[in-house]
């Protein structure tokens, strides 16, 4: 193996990730119901350029071609999400058989290609009828989610044994219900905190259901995005601001998942807005998981700002830092730091990097090649950071690049491209980018 190719332990999973609304399209196909992202993207002014996921990368119809591309890259695993409104169009009750059939075909295709499916149950596409009934802010959503988890895992549990309950509780709660930049576009801290509590409860309620249906070899986990906070200066005030950032972004979710309950400093800060915790809730949220999935993109540099409620902090750009087309600082060592922290401080049985990747301005050169050296460097440096974490004793099982394909980047629409594979949205033509070819070499070199 060449010296600049990092070598990973045998069995290390090299994957790529996507989510249903971002790639599938087929919005009205085969009985799929409406989701909050259909509603949000069709509301003028919500998504860049008025883009919607109606067609996206048309993966719903092109999944076989996409599996062939995964195979060409040599992925050993593929993380995808299941669209709740395809399975239970009204959010509860009636099951849409055609929706289940789609994931059946996808899973069979993956297994035939020797690719391990990692299925995520919730990657943000809540059925709109549930939103109309109160959405994640209404505690009854927990039962609806558990029923949906049961339906899906009964059908796929004989073949899928890696399950993820929810993707990124922080984004669901705070981007969806505090800043309002994502669906359903609510702006209210108390609501966001209630949502967070119900998302965590739904996760905890679904874990035993998934285990029971997927059998003893199955592994069930959750995926959180974490953004470490660095103090902008050495002052006491800025250090405390960084602590608050950490409480807001990271500890509010990871602490209760790991059985520590909600962090008391943040409960005090939120005061009467902190969610109502019923007896048994914290035990349910802390139902042991088989793995914890970390999505990591960047860090935050923050200072104290008493004029910026509710957290009293402000984020800063780092002078001279390299950043991606999202404006996110490239800071690979943050990945190592978080992995080491998750292992040492929280003791999860196993960890995965369930998303890591970057958007840059890609173009197809006249010779048909997409040259994306910045993405390649980003992935190389983050894989190296993951490797360093393993050297420090972290039980890291695998690494998933975000994303397999260019796709609908939420409020940014199709303007931001994260894929290892370029998608020409006019023709749906796919082209493996140079970063994808590089990833293929890494996987190949590690398969010997
Ligand atoms: C994460 C999301 C994923 C994608 C990346 C860029 O927060 O899980 O769907 O949008 O960011």
Short mmCIF file of C-alpha atoms and ligand atoms in Angstrom, two decimals:
data_model
loop_
_atom_site.label_atom_id
_atom_site.label_comp_id
_atom_site.label_asym_id
_atom_site.label_seq_id
_atom_site.Cartn_x
_atom_site.Cartn_y
_atom_site.Cartn_z
CA UNK A 1 0.00 0.00 0.00
CA UNK A 2 1.36 3.43 -0.88
CA UNK A 3 2.44 5.40 2.12
CA UNK A 4 -0.08 8.23 1.62
CA UNK A 5 -3.00 5.81 1.62
CA UNK A 6 -4.24 5.45 5.18
CA UNK A 7 -4.77 1.88 6.21
CA UNK A 8 -7.78 1.01 8.33
CA UNK A 9 -8.50 -2.04 10.48
CA UNK A 10 -9.94 -5.11 8.70
CA UNK A 11 -13.71 -4.86 8.31
CA UNK A 12 -13.72 -1.06 8.51
CA UNK A 13 -16.80 0.10 6.63
CA UNK A 14 -16.30 2.51 3.73
CA UNK A 15 -19.66 3.96 2.81
CA UNK A 16 -21.53 6.89 1.40
CA UNK A 17 -24.79 8.40 2.63
CA UNK A 18 -27.92 9.96 1.17
CA UNK A 19 -31.44 10.71 2.33
CA UNK A 20 -34.80 10.02 0.74
CA UNK A 21 -36.12 13.52 0.09
CA UNK A 22 -32.76 14.71 -1.18
CA UNK A 23 -32.35 12.11 -3.93
CA UNK A 24 -35.47 10.09 -4.64
CA UNK A 25 -37.84 12.36 -6.52
CA UNK A 26 -40.92 10.34 -7.45
CA UNK A 27 -42.83 12.66 -5.13
CA UNK A 28 -46.22 11.50 -6.31
CA UNK A 29 -45.21 7.99 -7.36
CA UNK A 30 -46.99 4.86 -6.16
CA UNK A 31 -49.07 6.38 -3.40
CA UNK A 32 -46.43 8.46 -1.61
CA UNK A 33 -48.00 11.05 0.67
CA UNK A 34 -46.98 14.66 1.23
CA UNK A 35 -44.16 15.45 3.64
CA UNK A 36 -43.26 18.66 5.44
CA UNK A 37 -40.45 19.12 2.94
CA UNK A 38 -42.86 18.97 -0.02
CA UNK A 39 -44.97 21.61 1.66
CA UNK A 40 -41.98 23.75 2.65
CA UNK A 41 -40.20 23.59 -0.72
CA UNK A 42 -43.41 24.44 -2.54
CA UNK A 43 -43.89 27.52 -0.36
CA UNK A 44 -42.47 30.53 -2.22
CA UNK A 45 -39.35 32.00 -0.68
CA UNK A 46 -38.36 29.03 1.44
CA UNK A 47 -35.85 27.28 -0.81
CA UNK A 48 -33.16 28.83 -3.01
CA UNK A 49 -34.37 29.22 -6.57
CA UNK A 50 -37.77 27.72 -5.72
CA UNK A 51 -36.20 24.26 -6.02
CA UNK A 52 -38.16 21.25 -4.78
CA UNK A 53 -37.48 17.55 -4.31
CA UNK A 54 -40.18 16.55 -6.82
CA UNK A 55 -37.64 14.99 -9.16
CA UNK A 56 -34.29 15.42 -7.33
CA UNK A 57 -31.80 12.86 -8.64
CA UNK A 58 -34.68 10.58 -9.67
CA UNK A 59 -33.17 7.81 -7.58
CA UNK A 60 -36.63 6.32 -7.11
CA UNK A 61 -36.48 5.25 -10.74
CA UNK A 62 -32.70 5.00 -11.16
CA UNK A 63 -31.73 3.13 -8.01
CA UNK A 64 -30.34 0.17 -9.99
CA UNK A 65 -27.97 2.45 -11.89
CA UNK A 66 -26.98 4.07 -8.60
CA UNK A 67 -26.21 0.71 -7.01
CA UNK A 68 -24.01 -0.09 -10.04
CA UNK A 69 -22.12 3.17 -9.40
CA UNK A 70 -21.71 2.32 -5.70
CA UNK A 71 -20.26 -0.96 -6.84
CA UNK A 72 -17.92 0.77 -9.24
CA UNK A 73 -16.59 2.89 -6.36
CA UNK A 74 -16.36 -0.26 -4.24
CA UNK A 75 -18.49 0.95 -1.31
CA UNK A 76 -18.87 -1.69 1.34
CA UNK A 77 -21.92 0.03 2.86
CA UNK A 78 -24.62 2.49 1.85
CA UNK A 79 -26.56 4.67 4.27
CA UNK A 80 -29.97 5.75 2.96
CA UNK A 81 -33.20 6.87 4.55
CA UNK A 82 -36.72 5.61 4.21
CA UNK A 83 -39.42 8.11 3.34
CA UNK A 84 -42.08 7.86 6.04
CA UNK A 85 -44.75 9.31 3.66
CA UNK A 86 -44.09 6.51 1.17
CA UNK A 87 -44.78 3.89 3.83
CA UNK A 88 -47.53 5.55 5.91
CA UNK A 89 -48.86 8.37 3.72
CA UNK A 90 -51.14 9.76 6.43
CA UNK A 91 -48.49 9.49 9.13
CA UNK A 92 -50.45 6.86 11.02
CA UNK A 93 -52.70 3.98 10.02
CA UNK A 94 -52.88 2.78 6.44
CA UNK A 95 -49.66 1.24 5.07
CA UNK A 96 -48.76 1.80 1.42
CA UNK A 97 -47.50 -1.54 0.11
CA UNK A 98 -45.89 0.01 -2.98
CA UNK A 99 -43.70 2.17 -0.76
CA UNK A 100 -42.38 -0.85 1.11
CA UNK A 101 -41.82 -2.62 -2.21
CA UNK A 102 -39.44 0.12 -3.32
CA UNK A 103 -37.14 -0.31 -0.30
CA UNK A 104 -37.41 -4.06 -0.72
CA UNK A 105 -35.99 -3.74 -4.24
CA UNK A 106 -33.32 -1.31 -3.09
CA UNK A 107 -32.18 -3.57 -0.24
CA UNK A 108 -32.16 -6.66 -2.44
CA UNK A 109 -30.11 -4.80 -5.03
CA UNK A 110 -27.60 -3.65 -2.41
CA UNK A 111 -27.21 -7.11 -0.96
CA UNK A 112 -26.77 -8.63 -4.42
CA UNK A 113 -23.96 -6.09 -4.97
CA UNK A 114 -22.31 -7.02 -1.67
CA UNK A 115 -23.11 -3.63 -0.08
CA UNK A 116 -24.33 -3.51 3.53
CA UNK A 117 -27.47 -1.39 3.93
CA UNK A 118 -27.60 1.10 6.82
CA UNK A 119 -31.22 2.26 6.95
CA UNK A 120 -32.24 5.54 8.60
CA UNK A 121 -35.91 5.77 9.53
CA UNK A 122 -36.20 9.53 9.82
CA UNK A 123 -34.20 12.02 7.79
CA UNK A 124 -36.58 14.97 8.10
CA UNK A 125 -39.54 14.08 5.87
CA UNK A 126 -42.39 14.00 8.39
CA UNK A 127 -45.76 13.19 6.80
CA UNK A 128 -47.61 16.50 6.43
CA UNK A 129 -50.81 15.15 8.09
CA UNK A 130 -48.77 14.61 11.27
CA UNK A 131 -47.50 18.17 11.07
CA UNK A 132 -51.08 19.35 10.70
CA UNK A 133 -51.82 17.50 13.95
CA UNK A 134 -48.98 19.24 15.81
CA UNK A 135 -45.90 17.54 14.36
CA UNK A 136 -42.89 16.78 16.53
CA UNK A 137 -44.11 19.35 19.05
CA UNK A 138 -47.01 17.03 19.94
CA UNK A 139 -46.07 14.06 22.09
CA UNK A 140 -48.37 11.73 20.16
CA UNK A 141 -45.80 11.72 17.37
CA UNK A 142 -43.78 9.25 19.45
CA UNK A 143 -46.36 6.50 18.99
CA UNK A 144 -46.76 7.28 15.30
CA UNK A 145 -42.99 6.95 14.82
CA UNK A 146 -42.85 3.69 16.78
CA UNK A 147 -45.62 2.19 14.64
CA UNK A 148 -43.83 3.28 11.47
CA UNK A 149 -40.55 1.79 12.75
CA UNK A 150 -42.39 -1.45 13.40
CA UNK A 151 -43.92 -1.62 9.91
CA UNK A 152 -40.61 -0.95 8.16
CA UNK A 153 -38.48 -3.27 10.25
CA UNK A 154 -40.97 -6.13 10.01
CA UNK A 155 -40.63 -5.94 6.26
CA UNK A 156 -36.88 -5.29 5.93
CA UNK A 157 -35.54 -6.66 9.22
CA UNK A 158 -34.76 -10.06 7.70
CA UNK A 159 -32.18 -8.39 5.44
CA UNK A 160 -31.26 -5.06 7.02
CA UNK A 161 -29.42 -5.36 10.30
CA UNK A 162 -27.94 -1.87 10.66
CA UNK A 163 -30.64 0.61 11.73
CA UNK A 164 -30.58 4.30 12.53
CA UNK A 165 -33.63 5.78 14.20
CA UNK A 166 -33.25 9.49 13.48
CA UNK A 167 -30.81 11.76 11.72
CA UNK A 168 -29.63 14.88 13.52
CA UNK A 169 -32.04 15.78 16.31
CA UNK A 170 -30.35 19.19 16.54
CA UNK A 171 -31.31 20.14 12.98
CA UNK A 172 -34.83 18.77 13.31
CA UNK A 173 -35.33 20.78 16.49
CA UNK A 174 -33.47 24.01 15.94
CA UNK A 175 -33.29 24.53 12.18
CA UNK A 176 -36.86 23.33 11.84
CA UNK A 177 -38.34 25.08 14.88
CA UNK A 178 -36.03 27.86 16.10
CA UNK A 179 -34.37 29.51 13.09
CA UNK A 180 -37.11 28.24 10.78
CA UNK A 181 -34.69 27.81 7.89
CA UNK A 182 -35.82 24.23 7.44
CA UNK A 183 -39.22 22.54 7.40
CA UNK A 184 -41.64 23.09 8.99
CA UNK A 185 -40.25 26.63 9.34
CA UNK A 186 -41.34 27.37 12.91
CA UNK A 187 -39.47 30.00 14.97
CA UNK A 188 -39.94 29.41 18.68
CA UNK A 189 -37.42 28.19 21.24
CA UNK A 190 -39.96 26.51 23.53
CA UNK A 191 -41.37 24.58 20.59
CA UNK A 192 -37.88 23.61 19.45
CA UNK A 193 -37.06 22.21 22.89
CA UNK A 194 -40.32 20.27 23.02
CA UNK A 195 -39.54 18.89 19.58
CA UNK A 196 -36.07 17.84 20.73
CA UNK A 197 -37.56 15.95 23.65
CA UNK A 198 -40.05 14.11 21.47
CA UNK A 199 -37.44 13.25 18.85
CA UNK A 200 -35.24 11.72 21.56
CA UNK A 201 -38.23 9.87 23.03
CA UNK A 202 -39.22 8.54 19.62
CA UNK A 203 -35.68 7.29 19.16
CA UNK A 204 -35.71 5.50 22.52
CA UNK A 205 -39.12 3.98 21.87
CA UNK A 206 -38.08 2.64 18.47
CA UNK A 207 -34.82 0.98 19.56
CA UNK A 208 -36.37 -2.16 21.13
CA UNK A 209 -38.87 -2.47 18.27
CA UNK A 210 -36.09 -2.45 15.69
CA UNK A 211 -34.03 -4.95 17.67
CA UNK A 212 -36.97 -7.29 18.05
CA UNK A 213 -37.83 -7.19 14.35
CA UNK A 214 -34.29 -7.25 12.97
CA UNK A 215 -33.04 -10.04 15.21
CA UNK A 216 -30.08 -10.70 17.46
CA UNK A 217 -27.36 -9.77 14.97
CA UNK A 218 -28.89 -6.36 14.33
CA UNK A 219 -27.29 -3.14 15.50
CA UNK A 220 -29.35 -0.08 16.23
CA UNK A 221 -28.12 3.47 16.70
CA UNK A 222 -28.84 7.14 16.33
CA UNK A 223 -27.07 9.83 14.30
CA UNK A 224 -26.28 13.26 15.76
CA UNK A 225 -24.49 16.15 14.16
CA UNK A 226 -22.03 17.73 16.52
CA UNK A 227 -20.27 21.06 16.16
CA UNK A 228 -17.52 21.70 18.68
CA UNK A 229 -17.35 25.23 19.99
CA UNK A 230 -14.05 27.04 20.41
CA UNK A 231 -13.80 30.25 22.44
CA UNK A 232 -12.87 33.24 20.29
CA UNK A 233 -10.52 34.49 23.02
CA UNK A 234 -9.09 33.37 26.29
CA UNK A 235 -11.38 35.47 28.43
CA UNK A 236 -13.58 33.82 31.01
CA UNK A 237 -16.68 35.24 29.29
CA UNK A 238 -15.76 33.70 25.93
CA UNK A 239 -14.86 30.37 27.50
CA UNK A 240 -18.27 30.28 29.11
CA UNK A 241 -19.84 31.21 25.79
CA UNK A 242 -18.14 28.17 24.24
CA UNK A 243 -19.55 26.01 27.05
CA UNK A 244 -23.04 27.31 26.31
CA UNK A 245 -22.56 26.58 22.64
CA UNK A 246 -21.53 23.05 23.53
CA UNK A 247 -24.58 22.70 25.77
CA UNK A 248 -26.90 23.98 23.08
CA UNK A 249 -25.47 21.98 20.20
CA UNK A 250 -23.92 18.86 21.62
CA UNK A 251 -24.63 18.08 25.26
CA UNK A 252 -28.37 18.76 25.04
CA UNK A 253 -28.65 15.62 22.91
CA UNK A 254 -25.69 13.41 23.74
CA UNK A 255 -25.99 13.71 27.53
CA UNK A 256 -29.56 12.33 27.76
CA UNK A 257 -28.80 9.66 25.13
CA UNK A 258 -25.89 8.51 27.25
CA UNK A 259 -28.02 8.38 30.42
CA UNK A 260 -26.94 11.66 32.01
CA UNK A 261 -30.20 13.52 31.62
CA UNK A 262 -30.37 17.05 30.30
CA UNK A 263 -27.35 19.21 31.19
CA UNK A 264 -28.24 21.27 34.25
CA UNK A 265 -26.53 24.46 33.06
CA UNK A 266 -28.74 24.49 29.97
CA UNK A 267 -31.89 23.55 31.89
CA UNK A 268 -31.21 26.59 34.06
CA UNK A 269 -30.57 28.80 31.03
CA UNK A 270 -33.77 27.68 29.26
CA UNK A 271 -35.77 28.11 32.46
CA UNK A 272 -39.52 27.69 31.90
CA UNK A 273 -38.92 26.83 28.24
CA UNK A 274 -37.17 23.56 29.12
CA UNK A 275 -39.38 20.64 28.09
CA UNK A 276 -41.74 18.83 30.45
CA UNK A 277 -40.06 15.55 31.33
CA UNK A 278 -42.45 12.82 32.43
CA UNK A 279 -41.47 9.93 34.69
CA UNK A 280 -39.64 7.29 32.65
CA UNK A 281 -38.75 9.66 29.79
CA UNK A 282 -35.06 9.90 30.59
CA UNK A 283 -34.75 6.11 30.95
CA UNK A 284 -36.43 5.66 27.60
CA UNK A 285 -34.18 8.19 25.87
CA UNK A 286 -31.15 6.42 27.36
CA UNK A 287 -32.12 2.99 26.01
CA UNK A 288 -28.68 1.58 25.19
CA UNK A 289 -27.70 1.75 21.53
CA UNK A 290 -25.28 -0.50 19.69
CA UNK A 291 -23.58 2.44 18.07
CA UNK A 292 -23.58 6.21 17.92
CA UNK A 293 -23.30 7.85 14.50
CA UNK A 294 -21.51 11.19 14.28
CA UNK A 295 -22.09 13.67 11.46
CA UNK A 296 -19.30 16.22 11.41
CA UNK A 297 -18.81 19.18 9.09
CA UNK A 298 -17.16 22.11 10.91
CA UNK A 299 -16.55 23.79 14.24
CA UNK A 300 -17.86 27.06 15.64
CA UNK A 301 -15.75 29.85 17.07
CA UNK A 302 -17.86 31.84 19.51
CA UNK A 303 -17.66 34.81 21.83
CA UNK A 304 -19.86 36.14 24.59
CA UNK A 305 -22.56 38.56 23.45
CA UNK A 306 -25.12 39.51 26.08
CA UNK A 307 -27.21 41.23 23.40
CA UNK A 308 -27.84 37.97 21.52
CA UNK A 309 -30.50 36.02 23.39
CA UNK A 310 -31.26 33.27 24.17
CA UNK A 311 -27.71 31.90 24.32
CA UNK A 312 -25.80 35.16 24.59
CA UNK A 313 -23.17 34.28 22.06
CA UNK A 314 -21.98 35.18 18.63
CA UNK A 315 -20.12 33.07 16.06
CA UNK A 316 -17.08 34.30 14.19
CA UNK A 317 -15.32 33.52 10.99
CA UNK A 318 -11.77 32.37 11.42
CA UNK A 319 -9.43 34.74 9.58
CA UNK A 320 -7.47 32.97 6.89
CA UNK A 321 -9.35 29.70 7.28
CA UNK A 322 -10.28 27.62 4.24
CA UNK A 323 -13.98 27.16 3.91
CA UNK A 324 -16.35 25.22 1.69
CA UNK A 325 -19.07 26.54 -0.61
CA UNK A 326 -21.40 26.38 2.41
CA UNK A 327 -19.11 28.87 4.17
CA UNK A 328 -18.15 26.16 6.68
CA UNK A 329 -14.59 26.20 8.00
CA UNK A 330 -12.48 23.19 7.02
CA UNK A 331 -11.24 21.87 10.36
CA UNK A 332 -10.47 18.14 10.17
CA UNK A 333 -9.04 17.78 13.65
CA UNK A 334 -12.48 18.60 15.06
CA UNK A 335 -13.55 15.16 13.86
CA UNK A 336 -10.78 13.44 15.80
CA UNK A 337 -11.53 15.53 18.90
CA UNK A 338 -15.22 14.64 18.84
CA UNK A 339 -14.61 10.94 18.28
CA UNK A 340 -12.15 10.80 21.16
CA UNK A 341 -14.55 12.73 23.39
CA UNK A 342 -17.53 10.51 22.50
CA UNK A 343 -15.48 7.45 23.38
CA UNK A 344 -13.78 8.72 26.53
CA UNK A 345 -16.56 10.78 28.08
CA UNK A 346 -19.64 8.89 26.97
CA UNK A 347 -18.40 5.35 26.36
CA UNK A 348 -20.61 4.39 23.40
CA UNK A 349 -20.03 0.75 22.42
CA UNK A 350 -19.14 1.65 18.85
CA UNK A 351 -18.95 4.78 16.76
CA UNK A 352 -19.39 5.52 13.09
CA UNK A 353 -18.77 8.67 11.13
CA UNK A 354 -22.15 8.63 9.45
CA UNK A 355 -21.58 11.83 7.43
CA UNK A 356 -18.50 13.78 6.39
CA UNK A 357 -18.16 15.75 3.21
CA UNK A 358 -18.08 19.13 1.53
CA UNK A 359 -19.78 21.27 -1.09
CA UNK A 360 -17.60 23.00 -3.64
CA UNK A 361 -18.35 24.62 -7.00
CA UNK A 362 -18.02 21.71 -9.40
CA UNK A 363 -18.02 21.83 -13.15
CA UNK A 364 -17.86 19.25 -15.86
CA UNK A 365 -14.76 19.89 -17.96
CA UNK A 366 -15.00 19.62 -21.75
CA UNK A 367 -13.45 16.14 -21.52
CA UNK A 368 -16.35 15.07 -19.28
CA UNK A 369 -14.26 14.90 -16.10
CA UNK A 370 -15.26 16.61 -12.84
CA UNK A 371 -12.03 17.71 -11.21
CA UNK A 372 -12.71 18.42 -7.53
CA UNK A 373 -9.35 18.59 -5.74
CA UNK A 374 -10.78 20.55 -2.82
CA UNK A 375 -13.35 17.87 -2.01
CA UNK A 376 -10.70 15.21 -2.41
CA UNK A 377 -8.44 17.04 0.04
CA UNK A 378 -11.34 17.54 2.46
CA UNK A 379 -12.15 13.84 2.45
CA UNK A 380 -8.50 12.81 2.64
CA UNK A 381 -7.92 15.01 5.69
CA UNK A 382 -11.09 13.92 7.46
CA UNK A 383 -10.38 10.25 6.84
CA UNK A 384 -6.91 10.85 8.24
CA UNK A 385 -8.47 12.49 11.33
CA UNK A 386 -10.71 9.44 11.75
CA UNK A 387 -7.63 7.23 11.46
CA UNK A 388 -5.90 9.22 14.19
CA UNK A 389 -8.91 8.70 16.45
CA UNK A 390 -8.58 4.94 15.95
CA UNK A 391 -4.91 5.24 16.93
CA UNK A 392 -6.10 6.88 20.14
CA UNK A 393 -8.26 3.86 20.93
CA UNK A 394 -11.63 4.93 19.52
CA UNK A 395 -13.80 1.96 18.42
CA UNK A 396 -14.66 3.45 15.05
CA UNK A 397 -16.49 1.04 12.75
CA UNK A 398 -16.69 3.02 9.55
CA UNK A 399 -16.87 6.26 7.61
CA UNK A 400 -19.67 7.44 5.33
CA UNK A 401 -19.06 10.23 2.85
CA UNK A 402 -21.85 12.76 2.46
CA UNK A 403 -22.91 12.28 -0.21
CA UNK A 404 -23.06 9.52 -2.77
CA UNK A 405 -24.74 11.83 -5.29
CA UNK A 406 -25.23 15.54 -5.76
CA UNK A 407 -28.68 16.24 -4.39
CA UNK A 408 -31.28 18.62 -3.00
CA UNK A 409 -29.39 20.44 -0.26
CA UNK A 410 -32.47 21.50 1.71
CA UNK A 411 -32.93 25.30 1.80
CA UNK A 412 -30.02 25.65 -0.65
CA UNK A 413 -31.84 23.60 -3.25
CA UNK A 414 -29.60 22.22 -6.00
CA UNK A 415 -27.08 25.06 -5.69
CA UNK A 416 -24.77 23.11 -3.39
CA UNK A 417 -23.16 19.89 -4.57
CA UNK A 418 -21.77 17.38 -2.07
CA UNK A 419 -21.62 14.24 -4.22
CA UNK A 420 -18.86 11.79 -5.01
CA UNK A 421 -20.94 11.51 -8.16
CA UNK A 422 -21.96 14.52 -10.22
CA UNK A 423 -25.58 14.72 -11.35
CA UNK A 424 -26.61 16.72 -14.39
CA UNK A 425 -30.14 17.57 -13.31
CA UNK A 426 -31.30 18.29 -16.87
CA UNK A 427 -30.41 14.83 -18.16
CA UNK A 428 -29.94 12.90 -14.89
CA UNK A 429 -26.59 11.81 -16.24
CA UNK A 430 -24.21 10.64 -13.50
CA UNK A 431 -20.41 11.02 -13.54
CA UNK A 432 -18.06 9.83 -10.84
CA UNK A 433 -15.98 12.85 -9.79
CA UNK A 434 -12.24 12.63 -9.23
CA UNK A 435 -12.90 12.52 -5.48
CA UNK A 436 -15.06 9.45 -6.08
CA UNK A 437 -12.27 7.80 -8.07
CA UNK A 438 -9.85 8.62 -5.25
CA UNK A 439 -12.24 7.13 -2.65
CA UNK A 440 -12.43 4.00 -4.79
CA UNK A 441 -8.64 3.69 -4.63
CA UNK A 442 -8.63 4.06 -0.85
CA UNK A 443 -11.28 1.38 -0.52
CA UNK A 444 -9.48 -0.90 -2.93
CA UNK A 445 -6.14 -0.45 -1.16
CA UNK A 446 -7.81 -1.32 2.14
CA UNK A 447 -9.53 -4.43 0.82
CA UNK A 448 -6.30 -6.40 0.50
C1 LIG B 1 -26.48 17.29 7.22
C2 LIG B 1 -27.68 16.52 6.73
C3 LIG B 1 -27.58 16.06 5.30
C4 LIG B 1 -26.91 17.07 4.42
C5 LIG B 1 -25.62 17.55 5.03
C6 LIG B 1 -24.86 18.53 4.18
O1 LIG B 1 -26.86 18.14 8.24
O2 LIG B 1 -27.88 15.37 7.53
O3 LIG B 1 -28.88 15.73 4.88
O4 LIG B 1 -27.77 18.08 4.10
O5 LIG B 1 -25.87 18.11 6.27
#
